[in-house]
CSV table of C-alpha atoms (C1' of nucleotides) in Angstrom, one decimal:
chain,number,residue,atom,x,y,z
A,1,MET,CA,0.1,0.0,-0.4
A,2,PRO,CA,1.1,3.4,-1.0
A,3,THR,CA,0.9,6.3,1.4
A,4,ALA,CA,-2.0,6.3,3.7
A,5,PRO,CA,-4.8,8.0,3.2
A,6,VAL,CA,-4.5,9.9,6.5
A,7,SER,CA,-4.1,13.7,6.5
A,8,ALA,CA,-0.7,15.6,6.9
A,9,ARG,CA,-1.9,17.1,9.7
A,10,ASP,CA,-2.3,13.5,11.3
A,11,ARG,CA,0.5,12.4,10.2
A,12,LEU,CA,2.4,15.1,11.5
A,13,VAL,CA,0.8,14.6,15.1
A,14,ALA,CA,1.5,10.8,15.2
A,15,ALA,CA,5.1,11.4,14.1
A,16,ALA,CA,5.4,13.8,16.5
A,17,PHE,CA,4.1,12.0,19.7
A,18,ASP,CA,6.4,8.9,18.4
A,19,LEU,CA,10.0,10.9,18.2
A,20,PHE,CA,8.9,12.8,21.7
A,21,ASP,CA,8.2,9.4,22.8
A,22,VAL,CA,11.2,7.5,22.1
A,23,ARG,CA,14.0,10.3,21.1
A,24,GLY,CA,12.2,13.1,23.8
A,25,PHE,CA,11.2,16.9,23.2
A,26,ASP,CA,14.2,18.7,22.9
A,27,GLU,CA,16.1,16.1,21.4
A,28,THR,CA,13.6,16.1,18.5
A,29,THR,CA,14.0,19.0,15.7
A,30,VAL,CA,10.7,20.1,13.6
A,31,ASP,CA,12.4,19.4,11.1
A,32,ASP,CA,12.6,15.5,12.1
A,33,ILE,CA,9.1,15.5,12.8
A,34,ALA,CA,8.2,16.7,9.1
A,35,LYS,CA,10.8,14.1,7.3
A,36,ALA,CA,9.3,11.6,9.5
A,37,ALA,CA,5.7,13.0,8.3
A,38,GLY,CA,6.9,13.0,4.6
A,39,VAL,CA,6.4,17.1,4.7
A,40,GLY,CA,8.0,20.2,4.7
A,41,ARG,CA,8.7,22.2,8.0
A,42,THR,CA,6.8,24.7,6.3
A,43,THR,CA,3.8,22.6,6.6
A,44,PHE,CA,4.3,21.9,10.3
A,45,PHE,CA,4.0,25.5,10.8
A,46,ARG,CA,1.3,26.2,9.1
A,47,HIS,CA,-0.8,23.7,11.2
A,48,PHE,CA,0.9,23.6,14.7
A,49,GLY,CA,1.9,27.5,15.3
A,50,SER,CA,4.7,25.8,17.4
A,51,LYS,CA,6.5,23.3,18.8
A,52,GLU,CA,5.0,22.7,21.6
A,53,SER,CA,1.2,23.0,20.2
A,54,VAL,CA,1.4,19.2,18.3
A,55,ILE,CA,1.3,18.0,21.8
A,56,PHE,CA,-2.5,19.4,22.2
A,57,PRO,CA,-3.7,19.0,18.4
A,58,GLU,CA,-7.2,19.4,19.1
A,59,HIS,CA,-7.0,21.9,21.8
A,60,ASP,CA,-9.0,25.1,20.3
A,61,ASP,CA,-11.8,22.0,19.1
A,62,LEU,CA,-12.6,21.0,23.5
A,63,LEU,CA,-12.2,24.6,24.0
A,64,ALA,CA,-15.1,25.4,21.6
A,65,ARG,CA,-16.6,22.5,22.7
A,66,ILE,CA,-16.8,23.4,26.4
A,67,ALA,CA,-18.0,27.2,25.5
A,68,GLY,CA,-20.6,25.5,23.5
A,69,ARG,CA,-22.0,23.5,26.5
A,70,LEU,CA,-21.5,26.3,29.0
A,71,ASP,CA,-23.7,28.5,26.2
A,72,ALA,CA,-26.4,25.9,26.5
A,73,GLY,CA,-26.7,26.3,30.2
A,74,ASP,CA,-28.8,28.7,32.6
A,75,ALA,CA,-28.5,30.0,36.2
A,76,ALA,CA,-31.0,27.6,37.3
A,77,SER,CA,-28.9,24.5,35.7
A,78,SER,CA,-24.9,25.8,36.6
A,79,ASP,CA,-23.8,22.9,38.4
A,80,VAL,CA,-24.9,20.5,36.0
A,81,ALA,CA,-23.4,23.4,32.8
A,82,VAL,CA,-19.9,23.1,34.7
A,83,SER,CA,-19.8,19.1,35.5
A,84,GLU,CA,-20.6,18.2,32.2
A,85,ALA,CA,-18.5,20.5,30.5
A,86,ALA,CA,-15.7,19.2,32.4
A,87,ARG,CA,-16.4,15.9,31.6
A,88,LEU,CA,-16.4,16.7,28.1
A,89,VAL,CA,-12.4,17.2,28.5
A,90,LEU,CA,-12.2,14.2,30.9
A,91,ARG,CA,-13.9,12.2,28.3
A,92,TYR,CA,-11.6,13.4,25.3
A,93,TYR,CA,-8.6,12.8,27.3
A,94,VAL,CA,-9.9,9.2,28.4
A,95,GLY,CA,-10.9,8.5,25.0
A,96,GLU,CA,-7.1,9.3,23.6
A,97,GLY,CA,-5.7,6.5,25.6
A,98,ASP,CA,-1.6,5.9,25.1
A,99,ARG,CA,-1.6,9.2,23.4
A,100,ALA,CA,-3.2,10.8,26.6
A,101,ARG,CA,-0.4,8.9,28.7
A,102,ILE,CA,2.5,9.6,26.4
A,103,ARG,CA,1.7,13.3,27.0
A,104,TYR,CA,1.5,13.1,30.4
A,105,ARG,CA,4.9,11.0,30.7
A,106,LEU,CA,6.4,14.0,28.4
A,107,ILE,CA,4.7,16.9,30.5
A,108,SER,CA,5.8,15.6,33.8
A,109,SER,CA,9.4,15.7,32.3
A,110,VAL,CA,9.9,18.9,30.3
A,111,PRO,CA,9.1,22.2,31.6
A,112,VAL,CA,8.3,24.1,29.0
A,113,LEU,CA,4.8,21.4,28.2
A,114,LYS,CA,4.1,21.8,31.6
A,115,ALA,CA,4.0,25.4,31.5
A,116,ARG,CA,1.9,25.0,27.8
A,117,GLU,CA,-0.4,22.4,29.4
A,118,ILE,CA,-1.2,24.3,32.7
A,119,ALA,CA,-1.8,27.4,30.8
A,120,SER,CA,-4.3,25.6,28.4
A,121,ILE,CA,-5.9,24.0,31.9
A,122,ARG,CA,-6.7,27.9,32.7
A,123,GLN,CA,-8.4,28.6,29.5
A,124,TYR,CA,-11.3,26.1,30.5
A,125,GLN,CA,-11.0,27.7,34.2
A,126,SER,CA,-11.4,31.1,32.6
A,127,LEU,CA,-14.2,30.4,30.5
A,128,PHE,CA,-15.8,28.1,33.3
A,129,ALA,CA,-15.7,31.7,35.8
A,130,ARG,CA,-17.0,33.7,33.3
A,131,ALA,CA,-19.9,31.8,32.8
A,132,LEU,CA,-20.7,31.2,36.3
A,133,SER,CA,-20.1,34.6,36.9
A,134,GLY,CA,-22.8,35.6,33.9
A,135,TRP,CA,-24.9,33.3,35.8
A,136,ALA,CA,-24.8,34.3,39.1
A,137,GLU,CA,-26.8,37.1,40.9
A,138,ASP,CA,-25.9,40.2,41.9
A,139,ASP,CA,-23.6,39.6,44.9
A,140,VAL,CA,-20.4,41.8,46.0
A,141,ASP,CA,-18.5,38.1,46.2
A,142,ALA,CA,-20.0,36.8,42.8
A,143,VAL,CA,-17.1,37.0,40.7
A,144,LEU,CA,-14.8,35.5,43.8
A,145,ARG,CA,-17.4,32.7,43.9
A,146,ALA,CA,-17.6,32.1,40.6
A,147,GLU,CA,-13.9,32.1,40.5
A,148,LEU,CA,-13.8,29.7,43.1
A,149,LEU,CA,-16.2,27.3,42.0
A,150,ALA,CA,-14.6,27.5,38.3
A,151,SER,CA,-10.5,26.4,40.0
A,152,ALA,CA,-12.4,23.8,41.9
A,153,ILE,CA,-13.8,22.2,38.9
A,154,VAL,CA,-10.6,22.1,37.3
A,155,THR,CA,-8.4,21.0,40.3
A,156,ALA,CA,-11.3,17.9,40.6
A,157,HIS,CA,-11.0,17.7,37.0
A,158,ASN,CA,-7.1,17.4,36.8
A,159,HIS,CA,-7.1,15.5,40.3
A,160,VAL,CA,-9.3,12.7,38.5
A,161,LEU,CA,-7.4,12.3,35.1
A,162,ARG,CA,-4.1,12.3,36.8
A,163,ARG,CA,-4.8,9.4,39.0
A,164,TRP,CA,-6.3,8.1,36.0
A,165,LEU,CA,-3.1,8.1,34.2
A,166,ARG,CA,-1.3,7.2,36.5
A,167,GLY,CA,-3.5,3.8,36.9
A,168,GLU,CA,-4.7,4.9,40.3
A,169,VAL,CA,-8.5,4.8,39.2
A,170,ASP,CA,-10.6,2.4,36.9
A,171,ASP,CA,-13.3,4.4,36.3
A,172,PRO,CA,-12.8,8.2,35.9
A,173,GLU,CA,-16.0,9.3,35.3
A,174,ASP,CA,-17.5,7.8,38.0
A,175,ALA,CA,-14.4,9.2,40.4
A,176,PHE,CA,-15.0,12.5,38.7
A,177,GLY,CA,-18.8,12.3,39.7
A,178,HIS,CA,-17.4,11.5,43.3
A,179,ALA,CA,-15.2,14.4,43.4
A,180,MET,CA,-17.3,17.1,42.0
A,181,SER,CA,-20.0,16.0,44.5
A,182,VAL,CA,-17.1,17.5,47.0
A,183,VAL,CA,-16.9,20.3,45.1
A,184,LEU,CA,-20.6,21.2,44.9
A,185,GLU,CA,-21.0,20.2,49.1
A,186,GLN,CA,-19.0,22.7,49.5
A,187,ALA,CA,-20.1,25.7,47.3
A,188,ARG,CA,-23.7,24.7,48.4
A,189,GLY,CA,-23.0,23.8,52.0
A,190,ALA,CA,-21.9,28.0,52.0
A,191,GLY,CA,-24.0,29.3,50.1
A,192,GLN,CA,-27.4,30.5,51.9
A,193,GLY,CA,-27.5,28.0,54.8
A,194,GLY,CA,-31.0,27.1,53.6
A,195,ALA,CA,-31.6,24.2,56.3
A,196,GLY,CA,-33.3,20.8,55.4
A,197,GLU,CA,-33.5,21.0,51.5
A,198,THR,CA,-32.7,18.0,49.4
A,199,THR,CA,-31.1,18.2,45.9
A,200,VAL,CA,-30.6,15.9,43.5
A,201,VAL,CA,-28.2,16.5,40.2
A,202,VAL,CA,-28.4,14.1,37.9
A,203,VAL,CA,-25.5,15.0,36.1
A,204,ARG,CA,-24.4,12.1,32.9
A,205,GLY,CA,-26.7,9.6,31.5
A,206,GLY,CA,-26.4,6.3,30.6
A,207,SER,CA,-26.1,4.0,33.4
A,208,THR,CA,-28.4,1.6,34.9
A,209,PRO,CA,-30.7,2.6,38.2
A,210,GLU,CA,-28.5,0.0,40.1
A,211,GLN,CA,-25.3,2.1,39.1
A,212,VAL,CA,-27.0,5.2,40.0
A,213,ALA,CA,-28.1,4.0,43.5
A,214,ALA,CA,-24.4,3.0,44.2
A,215,ALA,CA,-23.2,5.9,43.7
A,216,VAL,CA,-25.5,7.6,45.6
A,217,GLN,CA,-24.4,5.3,48.5
A,218,ARG,CA,-20.4,6.3,47.7
A,219,THR,CA,-21.3,9.6,48.1
A,220,LEU,CA,-23.6,9.4,51.4
A,221,LYS,CA,-20.7,7.4,53.3
A,222,GLY,CA,-18.3,9.9,51.8
A,223,GLN,CA,-19.7,12.6,53.7
B,1,MET,CA,29.8,59.8,39.5
B,2,PRO,CA,30.6,56.8,37.7
B,3,THR,CA,28.5,53.6,36.9
B,4,ALA,CA,25.9,53.2,39.8
B,5,PRO,CA,26.8,50.6,42.8
B,6,VAL,CA,23.8,48.6,41.8
B,7,SER,CA,24.7,45.4,40.6
B,8,ALA,CA,24.4,44.0,37.1
B,9,ARG,CA,21.6,41.9,37.6
B,10,ASP,CA,19.3,44.6,38.9
B,11,ARG,CA,20.4,46.8,36.1
B,12,LEU,CA,19.2,44.0,33.7
B,13,VAL,CA,15.5,44.0,35.2
B,14,ALA,CA,15.8,47.5,35.7
B,15,ALA,CA,16.4,47.7,31.7
B,16,ALA,CA,14.1,44.8,30.9
B,17,PHE,CA,11.3,46.7,32.5
B,18,ASP,CA,11.8,49.9,30.7
B,19,LEU,CA,12.0,48.7,27.7
B,20,PHE,CA,9.4,46.2,27.4
B,21,ASP,CA,7.0,48.8,28.9
B,22,VAL,CA,8.0,51.7,26.4
B,23,ARG,CA,8.9,49.1,23.0
B,24,GLY,CA,6.9,46.1,23.9
B,25,PHE,CA,8.0,42.7,24.7
B,26,ASP,CA,8.5,40.9,20.8
B,27,GLU,CA,10.4,44.7,20.3
B,28,THR,CA,12.8,43.9,22.6
B,29,THR,CA,15.9,41.6,22.0
B,30,VAL,CA,18.2,40.8,24.7
B,31,ASP,CA,20.6,42.3,23.1
B,32,ASP,CA,19.0,45.6,23.4
B,33,ILE,CA,18.5,44.6,27.4
B,34,ALA,CA,22.1,43.7,27.7
B,35,LYS,CA,23.4,46.9,25.6
B,36,ALA,CA,21.1,49.4,27.7
B,37,ALA,CA,22.6,47.7,31.0
B,38,GLY,CA,25.8,48.1,29.8
B,39,VAL,CA,26.8,44.5,29.8
B,40,GLY,CA,27.2,41.6,27.8
B,41,ARG,CA,24.4,39.3,26.3
B,42,THR,CA,26.5,36.0,28.1
B,43,THR,CA,25.6,38.0,31.4
B,44,PHE,CA,22.2,38.3,30.9
B,45,PHE,CA,21.2,34.9,30.1
B,46,ARG,CA,23.7,34.0,33.3
B,47,HIS,CA,21.2,35.7,35.6
B,48,PHE,CA,17.8,34.6,33.9
B,49,GLY,CA,17.3,31.4,32.5
B,50,SER,CA,15.3,33.1,29.4
B,51,LYS,CA,13.8,36.2,28.5
B,52,GLU,CA,11.0,35.7,30.4
B,53,SER,CA,12.1,35.2,33.5
B,54,VAL,CA,13.6,38.6,34.0
B,55,ILE,CA,9.7,39.8,34.8
B,56,PHE,CA,9.8,37.8,37.8
B,57,PRO,CA,13.5,38.4,38.9
B,58,GLU,CA,12.3,37.0,42.5
B,59,HIS,CA,10.2,34.0,41.8
B,60,ASP,CA,12.7,31.9,43.2
B,61,ASP,CA,13.0,33.7,46.3
B,62,LEU,CA,9.3,34.4,46.9
B,63,LEU,CA,9.0,30.6,46.2
B,64,ALA,CA,11.5,29.7,49.2
B,65,ARG,CA,9.9,32.1,51.6
B,66,ILE,CA,6.5,30.4,50.8
B,67,ALA,CA,7.9,27.0,51.4
B,68,GLY,CA,9.7,28.4,54.8
B,69,ARG,CA,6.3,29.7,56.2
B,70,LEU,CA,4.5,26.6,55.2
B,71,ASP,CA,6.5,24.2,57.1
B,72,ALA,CA,6.6,26.6,60.0
B,73,GLY,CA,2.8,25.9,60.1
B,74,ASP,CA,1.7,22.4,61.2
B,75,ALA,CA,-2.0,20.7,61.3
B,76,ALA,CA,-3.6,22.2,64.3
B,77,SER,CA,-3.1,26.4,62.3
B,78,SER,CA,-2.8,25.2,58.3
B,79,ASP,CA,-5.5,27.9,58.0
B,80,VAL,CA,-3.2,30.5,59.5
B,81,ALA,CA,-0.2,28.9,57.5
B,82,VAL,CA,-1.4,29.0,54.1
B,83,SER,CA,-3.2,32.5,54.6
B,84,GLU,CA,-0.1,33.9,56.1
B,85,ALA,CA,2.1,32.3,53.1
B,86,ALA,CA,-0.6,33.6,50.7
B,87,ARG,CA,0.0,37.0,52.5
B,88,LEU,CA,3.7,36.8,51.9
B,89,VAL,CA,3.3,37.0,48.1
B,90,LEU,CA,0.4,39.7,48.1
B,91,ARG,CA,2.8,41.9,49.8
B,92,TYR,CA,5.7,41.3,47.8
B,93,TYR,CA,3.6,42.2,44.9
B,94,VAL,CA,1.9,45.1,46.2
B,95,GLY,CA,5.3,46.3,47.4
B,96,GLU,CA,6.3,46.5,43.9
B,97,GLY,CA,4.0,49.2,43.1
B,98,ASP,CA,4.9,50.3,39.6
B,99,ARG,CA,7.0,47.7,38.8
B,100,ALA,CA,4.1,45.1,39.2
B,101,ARG,CA,1.7,47.2,37.3
B,102,ILE,CA,4.2,47.5,34.6
B,103,ARG,CA,4.4,43.5,35.1
B,104,TYR,CA,0.6,43.0,34.8
B,105,ARG,CA,-0.3,45.1,31.4
B,106,LEU,CA,2.8,43.2,29.7
B,107,ILE,CA,1.3,39.8,31.3
B,108,SER,CA,-2.3,40.9,30.0
B,109,SER,CA,-0.8,41.7,26.2
B,110,VAL,CA,2.1,39.0,25.7
B,111,PRO,CA,0.4,35.3,25.6
B,112,VAL,CA,3.8,33.9,26.4
B,113,LEU,CA,4.3,36.1,29.4
B,114,LYS,CA,1.0,35.2,30.7
B,115,ALA,CA,1.8,31.4,30.5
B,116,ARG,CA,4.9,32.1,32.8
B,117,GLU,CA,2.7,34.0,35.1
B,118,ILE,CA,0.1,31.0,34.9
B,119,ALA,CA,2.7,28.8,35.5
B,120,SER,CA,4.6,30.4,38.7
B,121,ILE,CA,1.4,30.7,40.3
B,122,ARG,CA,0.6,26.9,39.9
B,123,GLN,CA,4.1,26.8,41.9
B,124,TYR,CA,2.4,28.0,44.9
B,125,GLN,CA,-0.2,26.2,44.5
B,126,SER,CA,1.4,23.3,44.4
B,127,LEU,CA,3.7,24.0,47.5
B,128,PHE,CA,-0.3,24.9,49.1
B,129,ALA,CA,-1.5,21.5,48.1
B,130,ARG,CA,1.8,19.5,49.4
B,131,ALA,CA,1.7,21.2,52.9
B,132,LEU,CA,-2.1,20.7,53.2
B,133,SER,CA,-1.7,17.2,52.2
B,134,GLY,CA,0.7,16.4,54.8
B,135,TRP,CA,-1.6,17.8,57.4
B,136,ALA,CA,-4.6,16.1,56.7
B,137,GLU,CA,-5.7,13.2,58.4
B,138,ASP,CA,-6.4,9.9,56.3
B,139,ASP,CA,-9.2,10.4,54.2
B,140,VAL,CA,-10.0,8.9,51.1
B,141,ASP,CA,-10.4,12.4,50.0
B,142,ALA,CA,-7.6,14.3,51.7
B,143,VAL,CA,-5.2,14.5,48.7
B,144,LEU,CA,-8.4,16.1,46.7
B,145,ARG,CA,-9.6,18.4,49.9
B,146,ALA,CA,-5.8,19.5,50.2
B,147,GLU,CA,-5.7,20.4,46.4
B,148,LEU,CA,-8.8,22.0,46.2
B,149,LEU,CA,-8.1,24.4,49.4
B,150,ALA,CA,-4.9,25.1,47.9
B,151,SER,CA,-6.5,26.2,44.2
B,152,ALA,CA,-8.8,27.9,46.5
B,153,ILE,CA,-6.9,29.9,48.3
B,154,VAL,CA,-4.5,30.7,45.3
B,155,THR,CA,-7.8,31.8,43.1
B,156,ALA,CA,-8.3,34.5,46.1
B,157,HIS,CA,-4.9,35.7,46.1
B,158,ASN,CA,-5.1,36.3,42.2
B,159,HIS,CA,-8.6,37.7,42.3
B,160,VAL,CA,-7.3,40.4,45.4
B,161,LEU,CA,-4.2,41.2,43.5
B,162,ARG,CA,-5.6,41.6,40.1
B,163,ARG,CA,-8.5,43.9,41.8
B,164,TRP,CA,-5.9,45.9,42.9
B,165,LEU,CA,-3.9,45.7,40.3
B,166,ARG,CA,-6.3,47.3,38.7
B,167,GLY,CA,-7.4,50.1,41.3
B,168,GLU,CA,-10.5,48.6,41.9
B,169,VAL,CA,-9.3,47.8,45.6
B,170,ASP,CA,-7.7,50.0,48.4
B,171,ASP,CA,-6.5,47.8,51.0
B,172,PRO,CA,-5.5,44.7,49.5
B,173,GLU,CA,-4.8,43.3,53.1
B,174,ASP,CA,-8.2,43.6,53.9
B,175,ALA,CA,-10.0,42.7,50.5
B,176,PHE,CA,-7.6,39.1,51.0
B,177,GLY,CA,-9.2,38.6,54.3
B,178,HIS,CA,-12.3,39.1,53.4
B,179,ALA,CA,-11.3,36.9,50.5
B,180,MET,CA,-10.0,33.8,52.3
B,181,SER,CA,-13.1,33.9,54.8
B,182,VAL,CA,-15.0,33.3,51.9
B,183,VAL,CA,-12.7,30.1,51.1
B,184,LEU,CA,-12.7,29.0,54.4
B,185,GLU,CA,-15.8,29.4,55.2
B,186,GLN,CA,-16.9,26.9,52.7
B,187,ALA,CA,-13.9,24.7,53.5
B,188,ARG,CA,-14.8,24.2,56.7
B,189,GLY,CA,-18.6,24.6,56.5
B,190,ALA,CA,-18.7,21.2,54.4
B,191,GLY,CA,-15.8,19.9,56.4
B,192,GLN,CA,-17.5,17.4,59.2
B,193,GLY,CA,-20.9,17.7,57.8
B,194,GLY,CA,-22.6,20.6,59.4
B,195,ALA,CA,-26.2,19.4,59.9
B,196,GLY,CA,-29.2,20.5,58.5
B,197,GLU,CA,-29.0,20.8,54.6
B,198,THR,CA,-28.6,17.6,53.0
B,199,THR,CA,-27.1,17.6,49.2
B,200,VAL,CA,-27.4,14.6,46.6
B,201,VAL,CA,-25.4,14.5,43.7
B,202,VAL,CA,-26.2,11.8,41.2
B,203,VAL,CA,-23.2,10.4,39.4
B,204,ARG,CA,-24.7,9.2,36.4
B,205,GLY,CA,-27.8,9.1,35.5
B,206,GLY,CA,-29.9,8.6,32.0
B,207,SER,CA,-32.8,7.0,33.2
B,208,THR,CA,-36.0,8.6,34.2
B,209,PRO,CA,-36.7,11.1,37.3
B,210,GLU,CA,-39.1,8.4,38.7
B,211,GLN,CA,-36.6,5.8,38.4
B,212,VAL,CA,-33.4,8.2,39.9
B,213,ALA,CA,-36.3,8.7,42.5
B,214,ALA,CA,-36.7,5.3,42.8
B,215,ALA,CA,-33.4,4.3,43.4
B,216,VAL,CA,-32.9,7.0,45.8
B,217,GLN,CA,-35.0,5.9,47.7
B,218,ARG,CA,-33.5,2.3,48.0
B,219,THR,CA,-30.2,3.4,48.6
B,220,LEU,CA,-31.2,5.5,51.2
B,221,LYS,CA,-33.6,2.4,53.0
B,222,GLY,CA,-30.6,0.6,52.0
B,223,GLN,CA,-28.5,2.1,54.3
C,1,DA,C1',54.4,38.3,48.7
C,2,DA,C1',53.1,34.5,45.4
C,3,DA,C1',50.0,30.7,44.2
C,4,DA,C1',45.5,28.8,43.6
C,5,DG,C1',41.0,28.6,43.7
C,6,DA,C1',36.3,30.9,43.1
C,7,DT,C1',33.7,34.1,41.1
C,8,DG,C1',31.6,37.2,37.5
C,9,DT,C1',32.5,38.8,33.6
C,10,DG,C1',33.1,39.1,28.1
C,11,DG,C1',32.9,37.3,23.2
C,12,DT,C1',32.4,33.9,19.4
C,13,DA,C1',30.5,30.5,17.5
C,14,DC,C1',26.7,27.2,17.0
C,15,DT,C1',21.7,25.4,17.0
C,16,DC,C1',17.0,25.6,16.4
C,17,DA,C1',12.3,27.7,16.7
C,18,DG,C1',9.6,31.0,14.5
C,19,DT,C1',8.3,34.1,10.3
C,20,DA,C1',8.1,35.8,5.8
C,21,DC,C1',8.1,35.6,1.5
C,22,DC,C1',7.4,33.3,-3.3
C,23,DG,C1',6.6,29.9,-6.6
C,24,DT,C1',4.0,25.4,-7.3
C,25,DA,C1',0.0,21.5,-7.7
C,26,DC,C1',-3.8,20.3,-6.8
C,27,DT,C1',-9.1,21.0,-6.2
C,28,DG,C1',-14.0,22.9,-7.6
C,29,DG,C1',-17.0,26.4,-10.1
C,30,DC,C1',-17.8,29.6,-14.3
D,1,DG,C1',-10.7,26.1,-21.2
D,2,DC,C1',-9.8,29.8,-17.1
D,3,DC,C1',-9.5,31.3,-12.5
D,4,DA,C1',-10.0,31.4,-7.9
D,5,DG,C1',-9.2,29.1,-3.5
D,6,DT,C1',-6.3,26.4,-0.8
D,7,DA,C1',-2.4,23.3,0.8
D,8,DC,C1',2.4,22.4,0.1
D,9,DG,C1',7.6,22.8,-0.1
D,10,DG,C1',11.8,25.7,-0.3
D,11,DT,C1',15.0,29.3,0.9
D,12,DA,C1',16.4,33.0,3.4
D,13,DC,C1',16.0,35.7,7.6
D,14,DT,C1',15.9,37.0,12.7
D,15,DG,C1',16.4,35.8,17.7
D,16,DA,C1',16.6,32.8,21.9
D,17,DG,C1',19.3,30.0,24.0
D,18,DT,C1',23.7,26.5,24.5
D,19,DA,C1',28.5,25.5,24.7
D,20,DC,C1',33.2,27.3,25.2
D,21,DC,C1',36.8,29.9,26.0
D,22,DA,C1',39.5,33.7,27.7
D,23,DC,C1',39.9,37.5,31.3
D,24,DA,C1',39.6,40.1,35.6
D,25,DT,C1',39.0,40.7,40.2
D,26,DC,C1',38.8,39.1,44.8
D,27,DT,C1',39.9,35.9,48.6
D,28,DT,C1',42.2,32.3,50.6
D,29,DT,C1',46.2,29.3,51.4
D,30,DT,C1',51.1,28.7,52.3
DNA sequence: AAAAGATGTGGTACTCAGTACCGTACTGGC
DNA sequence: GCCAGTACGGTACTGAGTACCACATCTTTT
């Protein structure tokens, strides 16, 4: 068979991950990647603004999807909106599988990549904060509370993702649900302190009632 | 008088801030900075690993001071320790005055500097998280809660610092105290399960509300 | 006082990321 | 057929960052 029918962009990403993984980030030049992908150096920079960006090839897409999910939410269901938006990111990375693991290794060992990842995460966080801030009622501390919740969600997400990447968690969706319960419990707990009410938030669909029940039980016990 | 008795390092920082401010970051080369400071280009890179680093000249010092303050704390006074450590950073930037404002303008307009700042902040956050995690009792969610509190503190700090940089706050120390009260109120409020309200977050769903309700009921009864 | 180190410095040469610009091949539409 | 839009390759350039060498000053040792 001749050249595979994949786009130059995909070949560049594959070649970059491969070379970075076996040879290291600093030891791999953009020329190497381009040659391995069978394209010119110019083409690399046309698709990815920098050598680091090729590690996060769908970052912009993800960002847009998150913005879309947040735009679809409203003040009444803000918790659900932000939870689901964060879940979008989690699912993407989990769905990547090995590629996510290679990225994790690279990020852990190459400072410039770690900085890049942290900056990416902050973009998500800013989207969350802006959405939450827009939904909040007029309070002196509304912006602060929005930023706090946004950072908490991102922290919970990263906590779970990292644990999954290290193989410490089997079901990341489940773990994220639990982490979010911790987050929302805190945020709500201090909200207006209304007593006696019961709030049920169904974050995501796709499982059996038995699984739901088990999740609820874990949540209650975790208290 | 001959050359001022300030060190080459200080002259480099001053020259860099001056040139970045009037001419812009990208339009200023390291050669320009070195020439303006009256030193060679080599000397610049000997003091600052990169062109960005000169914007955060005392970052390592600050990091060490924070680590020191956190090491001086213990589990019983963890809230005080982290608050004071964060205050260290706030005081440093506020004490810088104009330089902090120039940095803020630069960071706001130059993406690579913004990324750098965010990475710096994350280093503080990691210090907080590690300290808090070490102080926490053994809980399944101890690490998560530590990370959440660390991110909340950093978020509160940044919130106040940015407001002060924009001139929206007169007394940053006071504002930070208030922000920290919001943070700690949330963290404590949900800590040991304050009585009265009940928040249930169902992790996975997708069935009808009736099924969820039934599942919840079974869960509660089964407990 | 002389030798030996430590430290800070300047200069040169090199690699490589990133940009600008130009020419070319391949599309679809008229 | 022509033409516009798009994707690609090549060349040349700027500038960040590294490696290495030479020099000057200062302190310590003998």
